[in-house]
Amino acid sequence: MPPPKMFLQFLLLLLALPFCTPADTITPTRPLRDGDFLVSKGARFALGFFSLGNLNHRYVGIWYYNISKQTVVWVLNRDDPINDTSGVLSIHTRGNLVLYRRDSPLWSTNVSVSSVNSTVAQLLDTGNLVLIQNDGKRVVWQGFDYPTDTMLPYMKLGLDRRTGLNRFLTSWKSPSDPGTGEYSYKMEVSGSPQLFLQKGFDLIWRNGPWNGLRLAGVPEMNIGFLFNASFLNNEDEVSVVFGMVQPSILSRLTVDSDGLVPRYTWQESDRKWVAFWFAPGERCDNYGRRGPNGNCNLYTADDFECTCLAGFEPKSAREWSLRDGSGGCVRIQGANLCRSGEGFIKVAQVKVPDTSAARVDTTLSLEECREECLNNCNCSAYTSANVSGGGSGCLSWYGDLMDTRVFTKGGQALFLRVDAVTLAQSKRKKNIFHKKWMIGILTMGVALVTVLMVSLSWLATKKRKGKGRQHKVLFNLSLNDT
Ligand SMILES: *[C@@H]1O[C@H](CO)[C@@H](O)[C@H](O)[C@H]1NC(C)=O
Ligand SMILES: *[C@@H]1O[C@H](CO)[C@@H](O)[C@H](O)[C@H]1NC(C)=O
Ligand SMILES: *[C@@H]1O[C@H](CO)[C@@H](O)[C@H](O)[C@H]1NC(C)=O
Ligand SMILES: *[C@@H]1O[C@H](CO)[C@@H](O)[C@H](O)[C@H]1NC(C)=O
Ligand SMILES: *[C@@H]1O[C@H](CO)[C@@H](O)[C@H](O)[C@H]1NC(C)=O
Ligand SMILES: *[C@@H]1O[C@H](CO)[C@@H](O)[C@H](O)[C@H]1NC(C)=O
Ligand SMILES: *[C@@H]1O[C@H](CO)[C@@H](O)[C@H](O)[C@H]1NC(C)=O
């Protein structure tokens, strides 16, 4: 039996259907009261009042209209619930969208509107609530600029450099309380911009800079199949936006109250949201787990994922032996990195270090990047800024390298500055490696030849013996004949 509340809603819907399809706009003459709702033109999203655990907390929000599990994607008054059903959302005489509680304003947009009576608020099929001035069809305010915990397709996260507005996600307090929680997912624009998952001010996970193909920290980001993405970094904005390759699929990215960032897709056959992907998942995702100049590697022999980058050693051998890598790594003592034969070691398949303080020069080639890095004794590593199309641009680091990790696939090569001694060691290792290969190949060759010769001689003997037997048979036959 369906729960009574759902049943009632269903009945109301049935009753309402023949008379009118719900509107998708709020106009100066048609406010939205508690109990009413807007439905976007293509019937994808609904906007109205709702409550969750506490029925005395009424919120204005947006949810998917035509799926069986009510999934709220945006909340207008997340920290100011209304404790009764007196809420009204309407266009105020000055053209702003205002939420009233018992006739007193609780929340309002703050835009200057020229002509008052031509303003409408419309719920779009993307899930965006927009305030439009009809004269000129200008969008003067939009809900997508004030995300809650959900990033919908076509919603931008990031900084609008012209207005200073940074759009980011913040978790709910709990699954039943949409109030502002402690986790956020936010664009940091310094250096090469990256999105960070944070708990308060603590960095939890970094999804890396845009490398021309994808966010460097998300090698699973299988762009092209389910969704595409674009990243903008220009004088107007730094932003990332996802689009859907198959618009019929419902997909959303959220930051939840447990501090996870899952991407869900709706499975109509099972009537549930399935986590397509989530982060942070592995030990190596954790930003603070190892300190400066470490390299997280899940596939070490001793099952401790913290290693030091080449040319570095654990800052505290004792902590390290207790499997605490948070102190990080320091340069091997006596290493000279300035004009004394230093060079670069290629570290393959990594998530590039934190780029918050890195330098970006899109005009340089990788070779020019190497030159530039070599000529500045403070430069600790470099790589291509854009890996698409064979690589271009220059990304370089000065000082400590934070949050580097190894991926099994989809990582990027990092060129790490090391002193002459480490460089020579690495070359020798490479040579030994080569020698081992050569010896291996030689041994196998010799073995193969031996096996071949042995089998050949065996065959030859067998043939000879066979012939002998034939002779004998012939001989016997001839004996019998006589
Ligand atoms: C509801 O909130 C109003 C304003 O904050 C307050 O005056 C009123 O006492 C509250 N009512 C209940 C039942 O909590
Ligand atoms: C509304 O906008 C005006 C002008 O942009 C600004 O001066 C004012 O502080 C804003 N008010 C609020 C409540 O944000
Ligand atoms: C707006 O309101 C004014 C007076 O209230 C009226 O004269 C005008 O025609 C209205 N404009 C529109 C576009 O409805
Ligand atoms: C995704 O692809 C569609 C169709 O090719 C395109 O219209 C849309 O702009 C793309 N979106 C993004 C965010 O790149
Ligand atoms: C919801 O509506 C969209 C757009 O009309 C449609 O593509 C989708 O199949 C519908 N989903 C369900 C579960 O009815
Ligand atoms: C290298 O770093 C030191 C100390 O941080 C600074 O004084 C010096 O100017 C830097 N050199 C270059 C070439 O940037
Ligand atoms: C990255 O390089 C590709 C191929 O050269 C180019 O098409 C693309 O625009 C570049 N991306 C950025 C962000 O510069």
Coordinates of C-alpha atoms and ligand atoms in Angstrom, one line a residue:
M1 CA 0.0 0.0 0.0
P2 CA 1.4 3.4 -0.9
P3 CA 2.0 5.8 2.1
P4 CA -1.0 8.0 2.6
K5 CA 0.9 11.3 1.9
M6 CA 2.1 10.1 -1.5
F7 CA -1.3 8.7 -2.2
L8 CA -2.9 12.1 -1.4
Q9 CA -0.4 13.9 -3.7
F10 CA -1.2 11.4 -6.4
L11 CA -4.9 12.0 -6.0
L12 CA -4.4 15.8 -6.1
L13 CA -2.3 15.4 -9.2
L14 CA -5.0 13.3 -10.9
L15 CA -7.7 15.9 -9.9
A16 CA -5.6 18.8 -11.1
L17 CA -4.5 17.2 -14.4
P18 CA -7.7 17.6 -16.4
F19 CA -8.1 21.3 -15.5
C20 CA -4.7 22.7 -16.0
T21 CA -1.1 21.8 -16.3
P22 CA 0.8 23.6 -13.6
A23 CA 2.4 26.9 -14.6
D24 CA 6.2 27.3 -14.9
T25 CA 6.2 31.0 -13.9
I26 CA 5.5 33.3 -11.0
T27 CA 4.2 36.6 -12.2
P28 CA 3.3 39.8 -10.2
T29 CA -0.3 38.7 -10.3
R30 CA 0.3 35.0 -9.7
P31 CA 2.4 34.2 -6.6
L32 CA 3.3 30.7 -5.4
R33 CA 1.7 29.7 -2.1
D34 CA 2.6 26.7 0.1
G35 CA 0.8 23.7 -1.5
D36 CA 1.1 25.0 -5.1
F37 CA 4.0 24.2 -7.3
L38 CA 5.6 25.1 -10.6
V39 CA 6.5 22.5 -13.2
S40 CA 9.0 23.3 -15.9
K41 CA 7.8 23.2 -19.6
G42 CA 9.2 19.8 -20.4
A43 CA 8.0 18.4 -17.0
R44 CA 11.6 17.7 -15.8
F45 CA 11.6 19.8 -12.6
A46 CA 9.1 21.1 -10.0
L47 CA 9.4 23.9 -7.6
G48 CA 7.4 24.3 -4.4
F49 CA 7.3 24.1 -0.7
F50 CA 8.4 20.9 1.0
S51 CA 9.5 19.5 4.4
L52 CA 11.6 16.6 5.3
G53 CA 12.1 15.0 8.8
N54 CA 10.6 18.0 10.7
L55 CA 7.2 18.9 9.4
N56 CA 7.4 22.3 11.0
H57 CA 10.3 23.2 8.7
R58 CA 9.0 24.3 5.3
Y59 CA 11.5 25.0 2.6
V60 CA 11.2 26.3 -1.0
G61 CA 13.0 23.9 -3.3
I62 CA 13.4 22.3 -6.7
W63 CA 13.1 18.5 -7.3
Y64 CA 12.8 16.2 -10.3
Y65 CA 9.1 16.2 -11.3
N66 CA 8.7 12.8 -12.9
I67 CA 10.7 10.3 -10.9
S68 CA 9.2 8.3 -8.0
K69 CA 11.8 9.3 -5.4
Q70 CA 11.6 12.9 -4.4
T71 CA 15.1 14.3 -4.9
V72 CA 15.7 17.9 -3.9
V73 CA 18.4 19.6 -6.0
W74 CA 18.1 23.2 -4.8
V75 CA 16.8 24.9 -1.7
L76 CA 16.1 28.6 -1.5
N77 CA 15.9 29.1 2.3
R78 CA 18.1 26.2 3.5
D79 CA 19.0 28.0 6.8
D80 CA 15.7 29.8 7.3
P81 CA 12.8 27.2 7.3
I82 CA 9.3 28.5 7.7
N83 CA 7.6 26.9 10.7
D84 CA 4.0 26.9 9.2
T85 CA 2.3 27.0 5.8
S86 CA 2.2 30.7 5.5
G87 CA 5.0 30.9 3.0
V88 CA 4.5 32.8 -0.3
L89 CA 7.0 33.3 -3.1
S90 CA 6.1 36.3 -5.2
I91 CA 7.3 39.1 -7.4
H92 CA 7.5 42.2 -5.3
T93 CA 6.4 45.6 -6.5
R94 CA 10.0 46.6 -7.1
G95 CA 10.5 43.6 -9.3
N96 CA 12.5 41.4 -6.9
L97 CA 11.6 37.8 -6.1
V98 CA 10.6 37.7 -2.4
L99 CA 9.8 34.9 0.0
Y100 CA 7.2 36.0 2.6
R101 CA 6.5 34.3 5.9
R102 CA 3.3 35.6 7.5
D103 CA 3.4 38.6 5.2
S104 CA 6.9 39.7 6.3
P105 CA 9.8 39.2 3.9
L106 CA 12.2 36.3 4.9
W107 CA 14.4 36.3 1.8
S108 CA 14.7 38.4 -1.3
T109 CA 16.8 38.8 -4.5
N110 CA 18.6 42.1 -4.7
V111 CA 18.5 43.3 -8.3
S112 CA 17.5 46.7 -9.6
V113 CA 14.7 46.4 -12.0
S114 CA 13.7 49.1 -14.3
S115 CA 10.1 48.2 -15.2
V116 CA 8.3 46.6 -12.4
N117 CA 5.3 44.8 -13.8
S118 CA 7.1 43.0 -16.6
T119 CA 9.2 40.7 -14.4
V120 CA 8.6 37.0 -14.1
A121 CA 10.3 34.1 -12.4
Q122 CA 10.4 31.0 -14.5
L123 CA 11.5 27.4 -13.7
L124 CA 13.5 26.1 -16.7
D125 CA 13.9 22.5 -17.8
T126 CA 17.5 22.5 -16.6
G127 CA 16.3 23.0 -13.0
N128 CA 17.3 26.7 -13.0
L129 CA 15.0 29.2 -11.5
V130 CA 15.5 32.5 -13.4
L131 CA 14.2 36.0 -12.8
I132 CA 13.5 37.6 -16.2
Q133 CA 12.8 41.2 -17.2
N134 CA 10.4 40.8 -20.0
D135 CA 11.5 44.0 -21.7
G136 CA 14.6 42.7 -23.3
K137 CA 14.3 39.1 -21.9
R138 CA 17.2 39.8 -19.6
V139 CA 18.0 37.3 -16.9
V140 CA 18.7 39.5 -13.9
W141 CA 19.0 36.7 -11.3
Q142 CA 19.3 32.9 -11.4
G143 CA 19.2 30.0 -8.9
F144 CA 22.1 28.3 -10.6
D145 CA 24.3 31.2 -9.3
Y146 CA 23.5 30.0 -5.7
P147 CA 23.9 26.2 -5.7
T148 CA 23.0 24.1 -2.7
D149 CA 24.6 20.7 -2.7
T150 CA 23.9 19.6 -6.2
M151 CA 25.6 20.4 -9.5
L152 CA 23.1 19.8 -12.4
P153 CA 24.1 19.5 -16.0
Y154 CA 24.6 23.0 -17.5
M155 CA 25.2 24.5 -14.1
K156 CA 28.5 26.4 -13.7
L157 CA 30.8 26.1 -10.7
G158 CA 33.5 28.6 -10.4
L159 CA 34.3 32.3 -10.2
D160 CA 32.7 35.1 -12.2
R161 CA 35.6 37.5 -12.3
R162 CA 33.4 40.5 -13.3
T163 CA 31.1 40.3 -10.2
G164 CA 33.4 38.3 -7.8
L165 CA 30.7 35.7 -7.4
N166 CA 32.1 32.2 -6.7
R167 CA 29.6 29.4 -7.2
F168 CA 30.3 26.3 -5.1
L169 CA 28.4 23.4 -3.5
T170 CA 27.9 23.0 0.2
S171 CA 26.6 19.8 1.8
W172 CA 23.4 19.5 3.7
K173 CA 23.7 19.2 7.5
S174 CA 22.1 15.7 7.3
P175 CA 20.0 13.8 4.8
S176 CA 16.9 15.3 6.6
D177 CA 18.2 18.8 7.1
P178 CA 19.2 20.9 4.1
G179 CA 20.8 23.6 6.3
T180 CA 24.4 24.6 5.4
G181 CA 26.7 21.7 6.3
E182 CA 30.4 21.5 6.8
Y183 CA 31.6 20.2 3.5
S184 CA 32.1 22.3 0.4
Y185 CA 33.2 21.7 -3.1
K186 CA 34.8 24.9 -4.4
M187 CA 37.0 26.3 -7.2
E188 CA 40.3 27.8 -6.0
V189 CA 41.5 30.0 -8.8
S190 CA 45.1 30.7 -7.7
G191 CA 47.9 29.1 -9.8
S192 CA 46.2 26.7 -12.2
P193 CA 42.6 26.5 -10.9
Q194 CA 41.4 23.4 -9.2
L195 CA 38.2 22.2 -7.4
F196 CA 38.7 21.3 -3.7
L197 CA 36.5 19.3 -1.4
Q198 CA 36.9 20.9 2.0
K199 CA 35.6 20.3 5.6
G200 CA 35.6 23.8 6.9
F201 CA 39.0 25.0 5.9
D202 CA 40.6 21.6 5.9
L203 CA 41.4 20.3 2.4
I204 CA 40.0 16.8 1.9
W205 CA 40.4 16.1 -1.8
R206 CA 41.6 17.9 -4.8
N207 CA 40.4 17.1 -8.3
G208 CA 43.3 18.7 -10.0
P209 CA 43.7 21.3 -12.7
W210 CA 42.0 21.0 -16.1
N211 CA 44.6 19.4 -18.4
G212 CA 42.9 20.0 -21.7
L213 CA 41.1 16.6 -21.6
R214 CA 39.7 16.3 -18.1
L215 CA 40.3 17.3 -14.5
A216 CA 43.7 15.8 -13.8
G217 CA 42.6 14.2 -10.5
V218 CA 39.7 12.3 -12.1
P219 CA 41.2 9.8 -14.6
E220 CA 37.8 7.9 -14.5
M221 CA 36.2 11.0 -16.0
N222 CA 35.0 9.2 -19.0
I223 CA 34.0 12.2 -21.1
G224 CA 32.1 11.6 -24.2
F225 CA 30.0 8.6 -23.1
L226 CA 27.7 10.0 -20.5
F227 CA 28.6 13.6 -20.4
N228 CA 30.9 16.2 -21.8
A229 CA 32.6 19.0 -19.9
S230 CA 34.1 22.3 -20.7
F231 CA 36.4 24.4 -18.6
L232 CA 36.8 28.1 -19.1
N233 CA 39.6 30.3 -17.7
N234 CA 39.7 33.8 -19.2
E235 CA 39.4 37.4 -18.0
D236 CA 35.7 37.0 -17.4
E237 CA 35.5 33.7 -15.5
V238 CA 37.0 30.5 -14.3
S239 CA 34.3 27.8 -14.5
V240 CA 33.6 24.2 -15.2
V241 CA 30.3 23.0 -16.7
F242 CA 29.0 19.5 -17.6
G243 CA 26.6 18.7 -20.4
M244 CA 24.8 15.5 -21.1
V245 CA 25.6 13.5 -24.2
Q246 CA 22.3 11.7 -23.8
P247 CA 19.9 14.3 -22.4
S248 CA 17.3 11.7 -21.5
I249 CA 19.6 10.4 -18.7
L250 CA 19.2 12.2 -15.4
S251 CA 22.5 12.8 -13.7
R252 CA 23.7 14.9 -10.8
L253 CA 26.8 15.5 -8.8
T254 CA 26.5 16.3 -5.1
V255 CA 28.5 16.8 -2.0
D256 CA 26.8 14.9 0.8
S257 CA 26.8 15.3 4.5
D258 CA 29.3 12.4 4.9
G259 CA 31.9 14.3 2.9
L260 CA 31.6 12.3 -0.3
V261 CA 31.2 13.7 -3.8
P262 CA 29.2 11.1 -5.8
R263 CA 27.9 11.4 -9.3
Y264 CA 24.5 9.7 -9.6
T265 CA 22.4 8.6 -12.5
W266 CA 18.8 7.6 -12.3
Q267 CA 17.9 4.0 -13.0
E268 CA 14.2 4.0 -13.9
S269 CA 14.0 0.2 -14.0
D270 CA 15.2 -0.1 -10.4
R271 CA 13.7 3.3 -9.3
K272 CA 16.9 4.4 -7.6
W273 CA 19.9 6.6 -7.9
V274 CA 23.1 4.7 -8.7
A275 CA 26.5 6.1 -7.9
F276 CA 28.3 6.2 -11.2
W277 CA 31.4 7.4 -9.6
F278 CA 32.5 9.0 -6.3
A279 CA 35.4 10.6 -4.5
P280 CA 37.3 10.5 -2.2
G281 CA 37.5 6.7 -2.5
E282 CA 41.0 5.4 -2.2
R283 CA 43.6 6.2 0.5
C284 CA 45.6 8.1 -2.0
D285 CA 42.7 10.6 -2.5
N286 CA 43.2 12.0 0.9
Y287 CA 44.9 15.3 0.7
G288 CA 46.4 15.6 4.1
R289 CA 47.5 12.0 4.5
R290 CA 51.0 12.6 3.4
G291 CA 53.0 15.8 3.7
P292 CA 55.1 17.7 1.2
N293 CA 57.1 15.8 -1.5
G294 CA 55.5 12.5 -0.9
N295 CA 54.1 10.3 -3.6
C296 CA 51.1 8.2 -2.8
N297 CA 51.3 4.7 -4.4
L298 CA 48.8 2.0 -3.6
Y299 CA 50.9 -0.6 -5.2
T300 CA 54.0 -0.6 -3.0
A301 CA 55.5 -3.9 -1.8
D302 CA 55.0 -3.2 1.9
D303 CA 51.4 -2.1 1.7
F304 CA 52.2 1.4 3.0
E305 CA 51.1 3.8 0.4
C306 CA 53.4 6.7 1.3
T307 CA 56.6 7.0 -0.6
C308 CA 58.9 9.9 -1.2
L309 CA 59.5 11.4 -4.6
A310 CA 62.9 10.7 -6.1
G311 CA 65.7 12.7 -4.4
F312 CA 63.7 13.0 -1.2
E313 CA 63.7 11.0 2.0
P314 CA 61.2 10.8 4.9
K315 CA 61.5 13.8 7.2
S316 CA 61.0 11.5 10.2
A317 CA 62.2 7.9 9.7
R318 CA 60.5 7.0 13.0
E319 CA 57.1 8.3 12.0
W320 CA 57.5 6.7 8.6
S321 CA 58.2 3.3 10.2
L322 CA 55.0 3.7 12.2
R323 CA 53.2 4.3 8.9
D324 CA 52.5 8.0 9.4
G325 CA 53.4 9.8 6.2
S326 CA 51.9 13.2 7.2
G327 CA 55.3 14.7 8.0
G328 CA 56.3 14.3 4.4
C329 CA 59.7 14.2 2.8
V330 CA 62.8 16.4 2.6
R331 CA 65.6 16.6 0.1
I332 CA 68.3 14.0 0.7
Q333 CA 71.0 15.8 2.6
G334 CA 73.7 17.5 0.6
A335 CA 71.8 17.5 -2.6
N336 CA 72.8 20.4 -4.8
L337 CA 70.1 21.5 -7.2
C338 CA 71.6 24.6 -8.6
R339 CA 74.0 24.6 -11.6
S340 CA 75.8 21.5 -10.6
G341 CA 74.8 18.8 -13.0
E342 CA 71.2 18.5 -11.8
G343 CA 68.5 17.4 -14.2
F344 CA 65.0 15.9 -14.4
I345 CA 63.6 12.4 -13.8
K346 CA 60.3 11.5 -15.4
V347 CA 57.7 10.2 -13.0
A348 CA 55.0 8.5 -15.0
Q349 CA 51.3 8.3 -14.5
V350 CA 50.8 10.7 -11.7
K351 CA 48.2 13.1 -10.5
V352 CA 50.2 16.3 -10.8
P353 CA 51.0 18.1 -7.5
D354 CA 48.8 20.8 -6.1
T355 CA 48.8 23.6 -8.6
S356 CA 47.7 26.4 -6.2
A357 CA 51.1 28.0 -6.4
A358 CA 52.2 26.6 -9.8
R359 CA 52.9 28.8 -12.8
V360 CA 51.2 28.4 -16.1
D361 CA 52.5 29.6 -19.4
T362 CA 50.4 28.3 -22.3
T363 CA 52.7 29.7 -24.9
L364 CA 55.7 27.4 -24.2
S365 CA 56.5 24.0 -25.5
L366 CA 57.5 21.2 -23.3
E367 CA 61.2 21.7 -24.3
E368 CA 61.0 25.4 -23.6
C369 CA 59.3 24.6 -20.3
R370 CA 62.3 22.3 -19.4
E371 CA 64.7 25.1 -20.2
E372 CA 62.8 27.6 -18.1
C373 CA 62.6 25.2 -15.1
L374 CA 66.3 24.3 -15.4
N375 CA 67.3 27.9 -15.4
N376 CA 65.5 28.8 -12.2
C377 CA 67.1 27.0 -9.3
N378 CA 63.8 27.2 -7.3
C379 CA 61.9 25.3 -9.9
S380 CA 61.2 21.8 -8.6
A381 CA 59.1 20.2 -11.4
Y382 CA 57.4 20.9 -14.7
T383 CA 55.0 19.2 -17.1
S384 CA 52.7 20.1 -20.0
A385 CA 49.8 22.3 -19.1
N386 CA 47.6 20.7 -21.8
V387 CA 48.0 17.0 -22.5
S388 CA 45.6 17.0 -25.4
G389 CA 47.1 16.7 -28.9
G390 CA 50.5 15.6 -27.8
G391 CA 51.0 18.2 -25.1
S392 CA 51.5 21.9 -25.0
G393 CA 52.0 24.7 -22.5
C394 CA 54.1 24.8 -19.3
L395 CA 53.1 24.1 -15.8
S396 CA 55.9 24.5 -13.3
W397 CA 56.3 24.3 -9.5
Y398 CA 58.5 26.2 -7.1
G399 CA 59.1 24.8 -3.7
D400 CA 57.4 21.8 -2.1
L401 CA 55.2 19.4 -4.1
M402 CA 51.9 18.6 -2.4
D403 CA 49.5 15.7 -2.9
T404 CA 51.2 13.8 -5.7
R405 CA 49.9 10.3 -6.3
V406 CA 50.3 7.5 -8.8
F407 CA 47.4 6.3 -11.0
T408 CA 47.2 2.9 -12.7
K409 CA 46.0 4.7 -15.8
G410 CA 45.1 8.1 -17.0
G411 CA 47.9 9.9 -15.1
Q412 CA 50.4 12.4 -16.5
A413 CA 54.2 12.4 -16.7
L414 CA 55.9 14.8 -14.2
F415 CA 59.4 16.0 -14.7
L416 CA 61.1 16.2 -11.3
R417 CA 64.2 18.2 -10.6
V418 CA 66.9 16.0 -9.0
D419 CA 70.6 16.6 -8.1
A420 CA 73.4 15.0 -10.1
V421 CA 73.8 12.1 -7.8
T422 CA 70.2 11.0 -7.9
L423 CA 70.2 11.6 -11.6
A424 CA 73.2 9.3 -12.1
Q425 CA 71.6 6.6 -9.8
S426 CA 68.4 6.7 -11.8
K427 CA 70.4 6.4 -15.0
R428 CA 72.3 3.5 -13.6
K429 CA 69.1 1.8 -12.5
K430 CA 67.7 2.3 -15.9
N431 CA 70.9 0.8 -17.4
I432 CA 70.7 -2.1 -15.0
F433 CA 67.1 -2.5 -16.0
H434 CA 68.2 -2.5 -19.6
K435 CA 71.0 -5.0 -18.9
K436 CA 68.6 -7.2 -17.1
W437 CA 66.4 -7.1 -20.2
M438 CA 69.3 -7.9 -22.4
I439 CA 70.5 -10.8 -20.3
G440 CA 66.9 -12.0 -20.2
I441 CA 66.6 -11.9 -23.9
L442 CA 70.0 -13.5 -24.4
T443 CA 69.2 -16.4 -22.0
M444 CA 65.9 -17.0 -23.7
G445 CA 67.6 -17.0 -27.1
V446 CA 70.2 -19.5 -26.0
A447 CA 67.5 -21.6 -24.4
L448 CA 65.4 -21.5 -27.5
V449 CA 68.3 -22.5 -29.7
T450 CA 69.2 -25.4 -27.4
V451 CA 65.6 -26.6 -27.3
L452 CA 65.5 -26.4 -31.1
M453 CA 68.7 -28.3 -31.6
V454 CA 67.8 -31.0 -29.1
S455 CA 64.5 -31.5 -30.8
L456 CA 66.0 -31.6 -34.2
S457 CA 68.6 -34.2 -33.3
W458 CA 65.9 -36.2 -31.5
L459 CA 63.8 -36.1 -34.6
A460 CA 66.8 -37.1 -36.7
T461 CA 67.5 -40.1 -34.5
K462 CA 63.8 -41.1 -34.5
K463 CA 63.8 -40.9 -38.3
R464 CA 66.9 -43.1 -38.5
K465 CA 65.5 -45.6 -36.1
G466 CA 62.2 -45.6 -38.1
K467 CA 64.1 -46.3 -41.2
G468 CA 65.9 -49.2 -39.4
R469 CA 62.6 -50.7 -38.4
Q470 CA 61.3 -50.4 -41.9
H471 CA 64.4 -52.3 -43.1
K472 CA 63.8 -55.0 -40.6
V473 CA 60.2 -55.3 -41.7
L474 CA 61.2 -55.5 -45.3
F475 CA 63.8 -58.0 -44.3
N476 CA 61.2 -60.1 -42.4
L477 CA 58.8 -59.9 -45.3
S478 CA 61.4 -61.0 -47.7
L479 CA 62.3 -63.8 -45.4
N480 CA 58.6 -64.9 -45.3
D481 CA 58.4 -64.6 -49.0
T482 CA 61.1 -67.1 -49.4
Ligands
LIG1 C1 7.2 30.4 14.2 O1 8.1 31.4 13.9 C2 7.7 32.7 14.3 C3 8.7 33.7 13.8 O2 10.0 33.2 14.0 C4 7.5 32.7 15.8 O3 7.1 34.0 16.2 C5 6.5 31.7 16.2 O4 6.4 31.6 17.6 C6 6.9 30.3 15.7 N1 5.8 29.4 15.9 C7 6.0 28.1 16.4 C8 4.8 27.3 16.5 O5 7.1 27.7 16.7
LIG2 C1 21.6 45.2 -2.6 O1 22.3 45.8 -3.7 C2 22.8 47.1 -3.5 C3 23.4 47.6 -4.7 O2 24.0 46.6 -5.5 C4 23.8 47.0 -2.3 O3 24.2 48.3 -2.0 C5 23.1 46.4 -1.1 O4 24.0 46.3 0.0 C6 22.4 45.1 -1.4 N1 21.6 44.7 -0.2 C7 21.7 43.5 0.3 C8 20.8 43.2 1.4 O5 22.4 42.6 -0.1
LIG3 C1 3.1 48.4 -16.1 O1 2.3 49.2 -15.2 C2 2.0 50.5 -15.6 C3 1.2 51.2 -14.5 O2 1.1 50.3 -13.4 C4 1.2 50.4 -16.9 O3 0.9 51.7 -17.3 C5 2.0 49.7 -18.0 O4 1.2 49.5 -19.1 C6 2.4 48.3 -17.5 N1 3.3 47.7 -18.4 C7 3.1 46.5 -18.8 C8 4.2 46.0 -19.8 O5 2.3 45.7 -18.4
LIG4 C1 28.1 18.9 -24.9 O1 27.8 18.5 -26.2 C2 26.6 19.1 -26.7 C3 26.3 18.5 -28.1 O2 27.5 18.3 -28.8 C4 26.9 20.6 -26.9 O3 25.7 21.3 -27.3 C5 27.2 21.1 -25.5 O4 27.5 22.5 -25.5 C6 28.4 20.4 -24.9 N1 28.4 20.8 -23.5 C7 29.6 21.1 -22.9 C8 29.5 21.5 -21.5 O5 30.7 21.0 -23.4
LIG5 C1 10.8 12.4 -17.5 O1 10.6 13.3 -18.5 C2 11.7 13.4 -19.4 C3 11.4 14.5 -20.3 O2 10.1 14.5 -20.8 C4 11.7 12.0 -20.1 O3 12.7 12.0 -21.1 C5 11.9 11.0 -19.1 O4 11.9 9.7 -19.8 C6 10.9 11.0 -18.0 N1 11.2 10.1 -17.0 C7 10.3 9.3 -16.4 C8 10.8 8.5 -15.3 O5 9.2 9.3 -16.7
LIG6 C1 64.3 31.4 -5.0 O1 63.8 31.5 -3.7 C2 64.5 32.3 -2.9 C3 63.9 32.1 -1.5 O2 62.5 31.8 -1.5 C4 64.3 33.7 -3.4 O3 65.0 34.6 -2.5 C5 64.9 33.8 -4.8 O4 64.7 35.1 -5.3 C6 64.3 32.8 -5.7 N1 65.0 32.8 -6.9 C7 64.4 32.9 -8.1 C8 65.2 32.9 -9.3 O5 63.1 32.9 -8.2
LIG7 C1 44.8 22.0 -25.6 O1 45.4 21.5 -26.8 C2 44.4 21.2 -27.8 C3 45.2 20.6 -29.0 O2 46.3 21.4 -29.3 C4 43.6 22.4 -28.2 O3 42.7 22.1 -29.2 C5 42.9 23.0 -27.0 O4 42.3 24.2 -27.3 C6 43.9 23.2 -25.8 N1 43.2 23.5 -24.6 C7 43.4 24.6 -23.9 C8 42.6 24.7 -22.7 O5 44.3 25.3 -24.2

